[in-house]
Each structure stands twice: as structure tokens, then as C-alpha cells.
PDB file of C-alpha atoms and ligand atoms in Angstrom:
ATOM      1  CA  ASP N 288      38.647 -18.040 -45.711  1.00 51.00           C
ATOM      2  CA  HIS N 289      37.547 -16.090 -48.796  1.00 60.00           C
ATOM      3  CA  SER N 290      33.963 -14.891 -48.603  1.00 74.00           C
ATOM      4  CA  ASP N 291      31.884 -12.875 -51.053  1.00 87.00           C
ATOM      5  CA  TYR N 292      30.598 -10.866 -48.131  1.00 94.00           C
ATOM      6  CA  VAL N 293      32.629  -8.439 -46.056  1.00 96.00           C
ATOM      7  CA  ILE N 294      29.972  -8.582 -43.389  1.00 96.00           C
ATOM      8  CA  GLU N 295      27.643 -11.472 -42.759  1.00 96.00           C
ATOM      9  CA  THR N 296      25.380 -11.835 -39.752  1.00 97.00           C
ATOM     10  CA  VAL N 297      22.896 -14.634 -39.223  1.00 97.00           C
ATOM     11  CA  GLY N 298      20.240 -14.359 -36.516  1.00 97.00           C
ATOM     12  CA  LEU N 299      22.464 -11.896 -34.700  1.00 98.00           C
ATOM     13  CA  SER N 300      21.032 -10.641 -31.432  1.00 98.00           C
ATOM     14  CA  LYS N 301      22.597  -8.517 -28.724  1.00 98.00           C
ATOM     15  CA  ARG N 302      20.947  -7.659 -25.462  1.00 97.00           C
ATOM     16  CA  TYR N 303      22.007  -5.314 -22.727  1.00 96.00           C
ATOM     17  CA  GLY N 304      20.043  -6.647 -19.776  1.00 94.00           C
ATOM     18  CA  ARG N 305      16.433  -6.472 -20.946  1.00 93.00           C
ATOM     19  CA  LYS N 306      17.205  -4.108 -23.837  1.00 95.00           C
ATOM     20  CA  LEU N 307      17.404  -5.858 -27.218  1.00 96.00           C
ATOM     21  CA  ALA N 308      19.816  -3.757 -29.326  1.00 97.00           C
ATOM     22  CA  LEU N 309      20.162  -6.225 -32.247  1.00 97.00           C
ATOM     23  CA  ASP N 310      17.146  -8.390 -32.973  1.00 97.00           C
ATOM     24  CA  GLN N 311      17.921 -11.538 -35.009  1.00 97.00           C
ATOM     25  CA  LEU N 312      19.670  -9.458 -37.632  1.00 97.00           C
ATOM     26  CA  ASP N 313      20.439 -11.109 -40.977  1.00 96.00           C
ATOM     27  CA  LEU N 314      22.722  -8.786 -42.910  1.00 96.00           C
ATOM     28  CA  ARG N 315      24.958  -9.537 -45.883  1.00 95.00           C
ATOM     29  CA  ILE N 316      27.148  -6.830 -47.328  1.00 95.00           C
ATOM     30  CA  PRO N 317      28.905  -7.866 -50.552  1.00 94.00           C
ATOM     31  CA  ARG N 318      32.508  -7.022 -51.325  1.00 94.00           C
ATOM     32  CA  GLY N 319      33.290  -3.786 -53.136  1.00 92.00           C
ATOM     33  CA  ARG N 320      31.750  -0.326 -53.440  1.00 92.00           C
ATOM     34  CA  ILE N 321      30.432   2.097 -50.852  1.00 94.00           C
ATOM     35  CA  HIS N 322      27.630   0.930 -48.574  1.00 95.00           C
ATOM     36  CA  ALA N 323      25.839   3.433 -46.369  1.00 94.00           C
ATOM     37  CA  ILE N 324      24.310   2.354 -43.088  1.00 94.00           C
ATOM     38  CA  VAL N 325      21.743   4.679 -41.612  1.00 90.00           C
ATOM     39  CA  GLY N 326      19.458   4.373 -38.655  1.00 87.00           C
ATOM     40  CA  ALA N 327      17.820   6.546 -36.074  1.00 85.00           C
ATOM     41  CA  ASN N 328      19.476   7.066 -32.707  1.00 86.00           C
ATOM     42  CA  GLY N 329      19.555   3.746 -30.900  1.00 89.00           C
ATOM     43  CA  ALA N 330      18.842   1.647 -34.019  1.00 91.00           C
ATOM     44  CA  GLY N 331      21.850  -0.493 -33.119  1.00 93.00           C
ATOM     45  CA  LYS N 332      24.662   0.683 -35.414  1.00 92.00           C
ATOM     46  CA  SER N 333      27.272   1.098 -32.711  1.00 90.00           C
ATOM     47  CA  THR N 334      26.336  -2.224 -31.166  1.00 95.00           C
ATOM     48  CA  LEU N 335      26.579  -3.906 -34.577  1.00 95.00           C
ATOM     49  CA  PHE N 336      30.136  -2.627 -35.077  1.00 92.00           C
ATOM     50  CA  ARG N 337      31.181  -3.490 -31.530  1.00 93.00           C
ATOM     51  CA  VAL N 338      30.023  -7.056 -32.119  1.00 96.00           C
ATOM     52  CA  LEU N 339      31.476  -7.261 -35.641  1.00 95.00           C
ATOM     53  CA  LEU N 340      34.889  -6.082 -34.443  1.00 93.00           C
ATOM     54  CA  GLY N 341      34.814  -8.547 -31.578  1.00 93.00           C
ATOM     55  CA  PHE N 342      34.588  -6.000 -28.762  1.00 92.00           C
ATOM     56  CA  LEU N 343      31.267  -7.445 -27.543  1.00 95.00           C
ATOM     57  CA  PRO N 344      30.060 -11.054 -27.704  1.00 96.00           C
ATOM     58  CA  PRO N 345      26.730 -11.707 -29.427  1.00 97.00           C
ATOM     59  CA  SER N 346      23.825 -12.882 -27.267  1.00 97.00           C
ATOM     60  CA  ALA N 347      22.693 -15.167 -30.110  1.00 98.00           C
ATOM     61  CA  GLY N 348      23.537 -15.840 -33.747  1.00 98.00           C
ATOM     62  CA  THR N 349      26.782 -15.330 -35.618  1.00 97.00           C
ATOM     63  CA  ALA N 350      28.764 -12.380 -36.924  1.00 97.00           C
ATOM     64  CA  ARG N 351      31.491 -12.616 -39.548  1.00 97.00           C
ATOM     65  CA  ILE N 352      33.709  -9.877 -40.913  1.00 97.00           C
ATOM     66  CA  LEU N 353      36.024 -10.391 -43.918  1.00 96.00           C
ATOM     67  CA  GLY N 354      35.117 -14.061 -43.731  1.00 95.00           C
ATOM     68  CA  ARG N 355      36.279 -14.435 -40.109  1.00 96.00           C
ATOM     69  CA  ASP N 356      34.295 -15.120 -36.984  1.00 96.00           C
ATOM     70  CA  SER N 357      34.105 -11.778 -35.150  1.00 96.00           C
ATOM     71  CA  ALA N 358      34.725 -13.469 -31.821  1.00 94.00           C
ATOM     72  CA  ALA N 359      38.082 -14.826 -33.011  1.00 95.00           C
ATOM     73  CA  LEU N 360      39.718 -11.929 -34.848  1.00 95.00           C
ATOM     74  CA  THR N 361      43.500 -11.769 -34.720  1.00 94.00           C
ATOM     75  CA  PRO N 362      45.593  -8.574 -34.855  1.00 90.00           C
ATOM     76  CA  ALA N 363      46.388  -9.471 -38.477  1.00 90.00           C
ATOM     77  CA  ASP N 364      42.654  -9.615 -39.264  1.00 92.00           C
ATOM     78  CA  ARG N 365      42.138  -6.245 -37.593  1.00 90.00           C
ATOM     79  CA  ALA N 366      44.920  -4.720 -39.697  1.00 89.00           C
ATOM     80  CA  ARG N 367      42.743  -5.525 -42.745  1.00 92.00           C
ATOM     81  CA  ILE N 368      40.084  -3.144 -41.406  1.00 93.00           C
ATOM     82  CA  GLY N 369      40.430   0.651 -41.457  1.00 92.00           C
ATOM     83  CA  PHE N 370      38.367   2.859 -39.198  1.00 89.00           C
ATOM     84  CA  VAL N 371      37.629   6.589 -39.204  1.00 88.00           C
ATOM     85  CA  ASN N 372      35.150   8.303 -36.911  1.00 80.00           C
ATOM     86  CA  GLU N 373      34.369  11.850 -35.926  1.00 75.00           C
ATOM     87  CA  GLU N 374      36.612  11.754 -32.881  1.00 74.00           C
ATOM     88  CA  HIS N 375      40.064  12.906 -33.826  1.00 70.00           C
ATOM     89  CA  THR N 376      42.134  11.134 -31.241  1.00 79.00           C
ATOM     90  CA  LEU N 377      45.647  11.861 -32.504  1.00 86.00           C
ATOM     91  CA  PRO N 378      47.540  13.923 -29.898  1.00 89.00           C
ATOM     92  CA  GLY N 379      47.846  17.588 -30.889  1.00 92.00           C
ATOM     93  CA  TRP N 380      51.569  17.861 -30.157  1.00 95.00           C
ATOM     94  CA  LEU N 381      52.531  15.139 -32.683  1.00 95.00           C
ATOM     95  CA  ARG N 382      53.914  16.218 -36.015  1.00 97.00           C
ATOM     96  CA  VAL N 383      52.251  14.817 -39.101  1.00 96.00           C
ATOM     97  CA  SER N 384      55.597  13.268 -40.125  1.00 97.00           C
ATOM     98  CA  ALA N 385      55.777  11.394 -36.785  1.00 96.00           C
ATOM     99  CA  VAL N 386      52.225  10.095 -37.242  1.00 95.00           C
ATOM    100  CA  ILE N 387      53.153   8.785 -40.684  1.00 96.00           C
ATOM    101  CA  ALA N 388      56.321   7.139 -39.354  1.00 95.00           C
ATOM    102  CA  ALA N 389      54.355   5.392 -36.595  1.00 93.00           C
ATOM    103  CA  GLN N 390      51.669   4.108 -38.964  1.00 92.00           C
ATOM    104  CA  ARG N 391      54.265   2.917 -41.426  1.00 93.00           C
ATOM    105  CA  ARG N 392      55.739   0.685 -38.706  1.00 93.00           C
ATOM    106  CA  LEU N 393      52.327  -0.515 -37.585  1.00 88.00           C
ATOM    107  CA  TYR N 394      50.841  -1.536 -40.923  1.00 88.00           C
ATOM    108  CA  PRO N 395      52.756  -3.962 -43.142  1.00 84.00           C
ATOM    109  CA  ARG N 396      50.796  -2.936 -46.226  1.00 90.00           C
ATOM    110  CA  TRP N 397      51.429   0.803 -45.698  1.00 95.00           C
ATOM    111  CA  ASP N 398      51.118   2.559 -49.064  1.00 96.00           C
ATOM    112  CA  GLN N 399      52.680   6.022 -49.223  1.00 96.00           C
ATOM    113  CA  ARG N 400      51.095   6.757 -52.604  1.00 95.00           C
ATOM    114  CA  ALA N 401      47.627   6.133 -51.225  1.00 96.00           C
ATOM    115  CA  PHE N 402      48.429   8.506 -48.361  1.00 96.00           C
ATOM    116  CA  ASP N 403      49.801  11.183 -50.699  1.00 95.00           C
ATOM    117  CA  GLU N 404      46.832  10.893 -53.032  1.00 95.00           C
ATOM    118  CA  VAL N 405      44.333  11.692 -50.275  1.00 96.00           C
ATOM    119  CA  ILE N 406      46.412  14.318 -48.472  1.00 96.00           C
ATOM    120  CA  SER N 407      47.063  16.169 -51.758  1.00 94.00           C
ATOM    121  CA  HIS N 408      43.487  17.493 -51.424  1.00 94.00           C
ATOM    122  CA  TYR N 409      44.557  19.305 -48.255  1.00 95.00           C
ATOM    123  CA  HIS N 410      47.159  21.889 -47.291  1.00 91.00           C
ATOM    124  CA  VAL N 411      48.762  19.631 -44.726  1.00 95.00           C
ATOM    125  CA  LEU N 412      52.565  19.682 -44.361  1.00 95.00           C
ATOM    126  CA  PRO N 413      54.675  16.982 -42.664  1.00 95.00           C
ATOM    127  CA  GLU N 414      56.236  19.464 -40.221  1.00 97.00           C
ATOM    128  CA  GLN N 415      52.858  20.692 -38.964  1.00 97.00           C
ATOM    129  CA  LYS N 416      51.554  19.527 -35.605  1.00 97.00           C
ATOM    130  CA  VAL N 417      48.215  17.743 -35.525  1.00 95.00           C
ATOM    131  CA  GLY N 418      46.912  20.436 -33.161  1.00 95.00           C
ATOM    132  CA  GLN N 419      47.577  23.118 -35.805  1.00 95.00           C
ATOM    133  CA  LEU N 420      45.286  21.455 -38.327  1.00 95.00           C
ATOM    134  CA  SER N 421      41.672  22.482 -38.852  1.00 95.00           C
ATOM    135  CA  ARG N 422      38.926  19.922 -38.207  1.00 93.00           C
ATOM    136  CA  GLY N 423      38.566  19.359 -41.925  1.00 95.00           C
ATOM    137  CA  GLU N 424      42.304  18.784 -42.312  1.00 96.00           C
ATOM    138  CA  ARG N 425      42.295  16.326 -39.408  1.00 95.00           C
ATOM    139  CA  ALA N 426      39.431  14.426 -41.034  1.00 94.00           C
ATOM    140  CA  GLY N 427      41.441  14.307 -44.274  1.00 96.00           C
ATOM    141  CA  LEU N 428      44.537  13.157 -42.404  1.00 96.00           C
ATOM    142  CA  ASN N 429      42.566  10.364 -40.729  1.00 95.00           C
ATOM    143  CA  LEU N 430      41.161   9.262 -44.072  1.00 96.00           C
ATOM    144  CA  ALA N 431      44.630   9.302 -45.658  1.00 96.00           C
ATOM    145  CA  LEU N 432      46.055   7.243 -42.783  1.00 95.00           C
ATOM    146  CA  ALA N 433      43.235   4.702 -42.984  1.00 95.00           C
ATOM    147  CA  LEU N 434      43.518   4.284 -46.763  1.00 96.00           C
ATOM    148  CA  ALA N 435      47.324   4.039 -46.653  1.00 96.00           C
ATOM    149  CA  GLN N 436      46.800   0.990 -44.466  1.00 94.00           C
ATOM    150  CA  ARG N 437      45.368  -0.545 -47.666  1.00 95.00           C
ATOM    151  CA  PRO N 438      42.445  -2.032 -45.758  1.00 95.00           C
ATOM    152  CA  GLU N 439      40.079  -4.525 -47.362  1.00 95.00           C
ATOM    153  CA  LEU N 440      37.266  -2.927 -45.404  1.00 96.00           C
ATOM    154  CA  LEU N 441      37.086   0.746 -44.433  1.00 96.00           C
ATOM    155  CA  VAL N 442      34.484   1.751 -41.846  1.00 95.00           C
ATOM    156  CA  LEU N 443      33.673   5.463 -41.762  1.00 94.00           C
ATOM    157  CA  ASP N 444      31.506   6.281 -38.757  1.00 91.00           C
ATOM    158  CA  GLU N 445      30.019   9.782 -39.093  1.00 91.00           C
ATOM    159  CA  PRO N 446      33.370  11.002 -40.419  1.00 92.00           C
ATOM    160  CA  THR N 447      32.132  14.491 -41.348  1.00 92.00           C
ATOM    161  CA  LEU N 448      30.250  15.270 -38.141  1.00 91.00           C
ATOM    162  CA  GLY N 449      30.930  18.872 -37.139  1.00 91.00           C
ATOM    163  CA  LEU N 450      32.596  19.859 -40.427  1.00 94.00           C
ATOM    164  CA  ASP N 451      31.430  22.859 -42.436  1.00 94.00           C
ATOM    165  CA  VAL N 452      30.045  22.457 -45.954  1.00 93.00           C
ATOM    166  CA  VAL N 453      33.375  23.123 -47.674  1.00 93.00           C
ATOM    167  CA  ALA N 454      35.279  20.652 -45.488  1.00 94.00           C
ATOM    168  CA  LYS N 455      32.561  18.037 -45.979  1.00 94.00           C
ATOM    169  CA  ARG N 456      32.819  18.370 -49.721  1.00 93.00           C
ATOM    170  CA  ALA N 457      36.623  18.089 -49.580  1.00 94.00           C
ATOM    171  CA  PHE N 458      36.331  14.940 -47.488  1.00 95.00           C
ATOM    172  CA  LEU N 459      33.822  13.273 -49.819  1.00 94.00           C
ATOM    173  CA  GLU N 460      35.841  14.183 -52.902  1.00 93.00           C
ATOM    174  CA  SER N 461      39.089  12.891 -51.469  1.00 94.00           C
ATOM    175  CA  LEU N 462      37.272   9.641 -50.662  1.00 95.00           C
ATOM    176  CA  MET N 463      35.627   9.307 -54.065  1.00 92.00           C
ATOM    177  CA  TYR N 464      38.747  10.138 -56.077  1.00 91.00           C
ATOM    178  CA  SER N 465      41.007   7.802 -54.124  1.00 92.00           C
ATOM    179  CA  ASN N 466      42.233   4.737 -56.013  1.00 91.00           C
ATOM    180  CA  ALA N 467      42.846   2.983 -52.706  1.00 90.00           C
ATOM    181  CA  ALA N 468      39.163   3.439 -51.814  1.00 91.00           C
ATOM    182  CA  ASP N 469      38.211   1.770 -55.108  1.00 90.00           C
ATOM    183  CA  ASP N 470      40.142  -1.301 -54.029  1.00 91.00           C
ATOM    184  CA  CYS N 471      38.317  -1.781 -50.759  1.00 94.00           C
ATOM    185  CA  THR N 472      34.780  -2.038 -49.454  1.00 96.00           C
ATOM    186  CA  VAL N 473      33.636   1.109 -47.688  1.00 96.00           C
ATOM    187  CA  ILE N 474      30.937   1.182 -45.013  1.00 96.00           C
ATOM    188  CA  TYR N 475      29.714   4.737 -44.544  1.00 94.00           C
ATOM    189  CA  CYS N 476      27.626   5.466 -41.446  1.00 92.00           C
ATOM    190  CA  SER N 477      25.950   8.842 -41.558  1.00 88.00           C
ATOM    191  CA  HIS N 478      22.739  10.626 -40.770  1.00 84.00           C
ATOM    192  CA  GLN N 479      23.189  13.049 -43.654  1.00 85.00           C
ATOM    193  CA  MET N 480      21.096  11.983 -46.617  1.00 84.00           C
ATOM    194  CA  GLU N 481      22.684  14.408 -49.076  1.00 85.00           C
ATOM    195  CA  GLU N 482      26.091  12.841 -48.385  1.00 89.00           C
ATOM    196  CA  ILE N 483      24.749   9.331 -48.753  1.00 89.00           C
ATOM    197  CA  GLU N 484      23.075  10.212 -52.015  1.00 86.00           C
ATOM    198  CA  ARG N 485      26.425  11.430 -53.349  1.00 87.00           C
ATOM    199  CA  VAL N 486      28.749   8.659 -52.207  1.00 90.00           C
ATOM    200  CA  ALA N 487      26.861   5.442 -51.596  1.00 91.00           C
ATOM    201  CA  ASP N 488      26.121   2.661 -54.093  1.00 90.00           C
ATOM    202  CA  ASN N 489      24.021   0.726 -51.622  1.00 91.00           C
ATOM    203  CA  LEU N 490      21.913   1.842 -48.717  1.00 92.00           C
ATOM    204  CA  ILE N 491      21.127  -0.160 -45.603  1.00 93.00           C
ATOM    205  CA  ILE N 492      18.609   1.068 -43.057  1.00 92.00           C
ATOM    206  CA  LEU N 493      18.539  -0.346 -39.556  1.00 93.00           C
ATOM    207  CA  GLU N 494      15.538   0.078 -37.335  1.00 93.00           C
ATOM    208  CA  ARG N 495      15.339  -1.222 -33.766  1.00 93.00           C
ATOM    209  CA  GLY N 496      18.086  -3.740 -34.347  1.00 94.00           C
ATOM    210  CA  ARG N 497      16.567  -5.111 -37.553  1.00 94.00           C
ATOM    211  CA  LEU N 498      17.198  -4.628 -41.259  1.00 92.00           C
ATOM    212  CA  LYS N 499      14.505  -2.308 -42.502  1.00 87.00           C
ATOM    213  CA  HIS N 500      15.593  -1.650 -46.079  1.00 78.00           C
ATOM    214  CA  MET N 501      18.443  -2.325 -48.485  1.00 78.00           C
ATOM    215  CA  SER N 502      18.667  -0.894 -52.013  1.00 73.00           C
ATOM    216  CA  ALA N 503      20.539   1.394 -54.351  1.00 68.00           C
ATOM    217  CA  PRO N 504      20.309   4.923 -52.916  1.00 66.00           C
ATOM    218  CA  ASP N 505      18.852   6.481 -56.067  1.00 63.00           C
ATOM    219  CA  ASP N 506      15.811   4.199 -55.835  1.00 60.00           C
ATOM    220  CA  PHE N 507      15.729   4.975 -52.239  1.00 57.00           C
ATOM    221  CA  CYS N 508      16.077   8.708 -52.531  1.00 57.00           C
ATOM    222  CA  ALA N 509      13.387   8.896 -55.182  1.00 51.00           C
ATOM    223  CA  ARG N 510      10.878   6.734 -53.341  1.00 50.00           C
ATOM    224  CA  VAL N 511      11.585   6.906 -49.680  1.00 51.00           C
ATOM    225  CA  THR N 512      12.685  10.436 -48.842  1.00 49.00           C
ATOM    226  CA  HIS N 513       9.198  11.334 -47.652  1.00 43.00           C
ATOM    227  CA  TRP N 514       9.149   8.750 -44.894  1.00 44.00           C
ATOM    228  CA  VAL N 515      12.793   9.220 -43.944  1.00 46.00           C
ATOM    229  CA  ALA N 516      11.788  12.716 -42.921  1.00 43.00           C
ATOM    230  CA  ASP N 517       9.802  11.026 -40.149  1.00 44.00           C
ATOM    231  CA  ILE N 518      12.752   9.103 -38.772  1.00 45.00           C
ATOM    232  CA  PRO N 519      14.173  11.008 -35.818  1.00 44.00           C
ATOM    233  CA  PHE N 520      17.748  11.260 -37.089  1.00 41.00           C
ATOM    234  CA  LYS N 521      20.047  12.983 -34.651  1.00 37.00           C
TER     235      LYS N 521
HETATM  236  P1  ATP I 111      23.631   6.107 -32.036  1.00 88.90           P
HETATM  237  O1  ATP I 111      23.451   6.596 -33.423  1.00 88.90           O
HETATM  238  O2  ATP I 111      23.027   6.990 -30.985  1.00 88.90           O
HETATM  239  O3  ATP I 111      25.032   5.710 -31.690  1.00 88.90           O
HETATM  240  P2  ATP I 111      23.071   3.392 -32.498  1.00 88.90           P
HETATM  241  O4  ATP I 111      22.237   3.114 -33.688  1.00 88.90           O
HETATM  242  O5  ATP I 111      24.524   3.264 -32.630  1.00 88.90           O
HETATM  243  O6  ATP I 111      22.732   4.816 -31.953  1.00 88.90           O
HETATM  244  P3  ATP I 111      23.346   1.664 -30.230  1.00 88.90           P
HETATM  245  O7  ATP I 111      24.271   2.587 -29.537  1.00 88.90           O
HETATM  246  O8  ATP I 111      23.881   0.431 -30.787  1.00 88.90           O
HETATM  247  O9  ATP I 111      22.529   2.433 -31.373  1.00 88.90           O
HETATM  248  O10 ATP I 111      22.183   1.297 -29.191  1.00 88.90           O
HETATM  249  C1  ATP I 111      21.119   0.399 -29.476  1.00 88.90           C
HETATM  250  C2  ATP I 111      20.223   0.296 -28.241  1.00 88.90           C
HETATM  251  O11 ATP I 111      20.916  -0.337 -27.168  1.00 88.90           O
HETATM  252  C3  ATP I 111      19.781   1.654 -27.712  1.00 88.90           C
HETATM  253  O12 ATP I 111      18.450   1.528 -27.250  1.00 88.90           O
HETATM  254  C4  ATP I 111      20.712   1.912 -26.555  1.00 88.90           C
HETATM  255  O13 ATP I 111      20.076   2.689 -25.573  1.00 88.90           O
HETATM  256  C5  ATP I 111      20.992   0.515 -26.033  1.00 88.90           C
HETATM  257  N1  ATP I 111      22.355   0.407 -25.459  1.00 88.90           N
HETATM  258  C6  ATP I 111      23.517   0.642 -26.112  1.00 88.90           C
HETATM  259  N2  ATP I 111      24.571   0.402 -25.312  1.00 88.90           N
HETATM  260  C7  ATP I 111      24.069  -0.012 -24.118  1.00 88.90           C
HETATM  261  C8  ATP I 111      24.640  -0.416 -22.867  1.00 88.90           C
HETATM  262  N3  ATP I 111      25.964  -0.468 -22.708  1.00 88.90           N
HETATM  263  N4  ATP I 111      23.783  -0.756 -21.881  1.00 88.90           N
HETATM  264  C9  ATP I 111      22.462  -0.718 -22.047  1.00 88.90           C
HETATM  265  N5  ATP I 111      21.858  -0.367 -23.189  1.00 88.90           N
HETATM  266  C10 ATP I 111      22.638  -0.002 -24.217  1.00 88.90           C
END
């Protein structure tokens, strides 16, 4: 079951009626490091993740995640994948301590030190309610929870959307200084080039359901910034 790639798609297509959202996509993301995925609105990122996580069947081709066929993922496979997005769905009335207790039961690999390491960048106390936290603190809490799961793959989907500059910086630093993050492969979806330049080792650009570009971001940022300005990022 071991694969050198955390994500591997071959000829992957997905249509919605007549709309082709993924167009014979061949994408291989190697294990380790932080990989950014960018693409204009509608480039197919959300569709790609829905297919990869097995929530939608492909129209053609194959999708594998952590060496497994996306269409046949088990709950144990899913527990190897962490996910953070900009929606903070934890109920506001829950105390942080109750959230931790619930996650600890849910994830067999729960790692309190990984949690503590991330949350130490924030003034979040166990007795606080989620609803009392700022947006930045909730983003940090979500990151801490996802990393404490000790995932092999961590997918961050626009995790800093709506945060101010200070909270964004805190989020990126708590990600970059986390030992748990070093042990997993991180996929970072964002439209914010300055963030990608700071955190990503590898940059993947999707355009109309196809792979447009893949390289180290420093190459990219030096050479390609002028035409990225033309992409209608949201
Ligand atoms: P965004 O950044 O806006 O989320 P995206 O890169 O994630 O964009 P997708 O949401 O995957 O892109 O959409 C890819 C294409 O498929 C778009 O043209 C979109 O309009 C279309 N699409 C997505 N979901 C559906 C659906 N359920 N039915 C019909 N068309 C869809």
C-alpha cells in the first residue's frame, strides 16, 4: 500500500452534466513538504478534493490518495487525513477542553504534545468556549486539532480567509514551527501569493481542470508573477 505519492491522479476527469470540471488531469504530489495548489475560481480545486476524498465518483480515470483508491477509502484511511478550511464549524457553546476530549476519543493517534505546540502560539485556554475565541484563535485551534490527529496528509483549504494580517502571520508561523507538520505532507490551497511564497516548497497551478504549472515557488515567483496578475483570483 506504500506509495511515494500522497496524491496520484491519472487521466482524471469529472463532469457535471456538460461542464468538464477536471479534464484528464495527471497529477503526482510526492510525500513530504508543503505543496500549494492555486487556481482561479472554477479551476477545479474543490472538485479535485471531493473526488480525492471519495465524496464524488470520477467520470473517467483514477484518483489515489495515500496510496489508496479514492473510491474505496475506509474510515481508518480518512483518519490519516487532516482537513482545515475557512469555515469554523465547531459549535460556539463547546468548551475547548470538551473539543479536545472528543477528538482524543475519535483519533487513535491523538498527540497532545502536537496540540500544545500549536496552541502555545495563541492565548486559548481550555475553559474558554469556542464562541469566545477570535477568528484567528479559532483558525489556530483548528490547526492544532488537525495536527494532533498526526495525519499523514494535511489539507488546508484557504485556512486564513478573512483573517487580519497579524492573525495570518500567527497561523503561518504556528504551521511552519510545528514538528508535527514536518512529519506530514501539507497541501495548502490559497489565492494569496505572499502566503504561498512564504510557506510552500512546491507550487501547483490548476487551470480549467488541467495542470498548468508545477515548480518550486521561488522560481515561480521570480518568473511568473507578471502573468499571475492576469489570473482572476477571487
Ligand atoms: P473555487 O475556488 O470557486 O471553489 P474551484 O477551483 O474549487 O473554484 P470547482 O468548484 O471545482 O472549482 O468547479 C469547477 C467547475 O465545475 C466550475 O466551472 C464550476 O462552475 C463547476 N461546478 C462545480 N460544482 C458543480 C456542480 N455541482 N454542478 C455543476 N457544475 C459544477
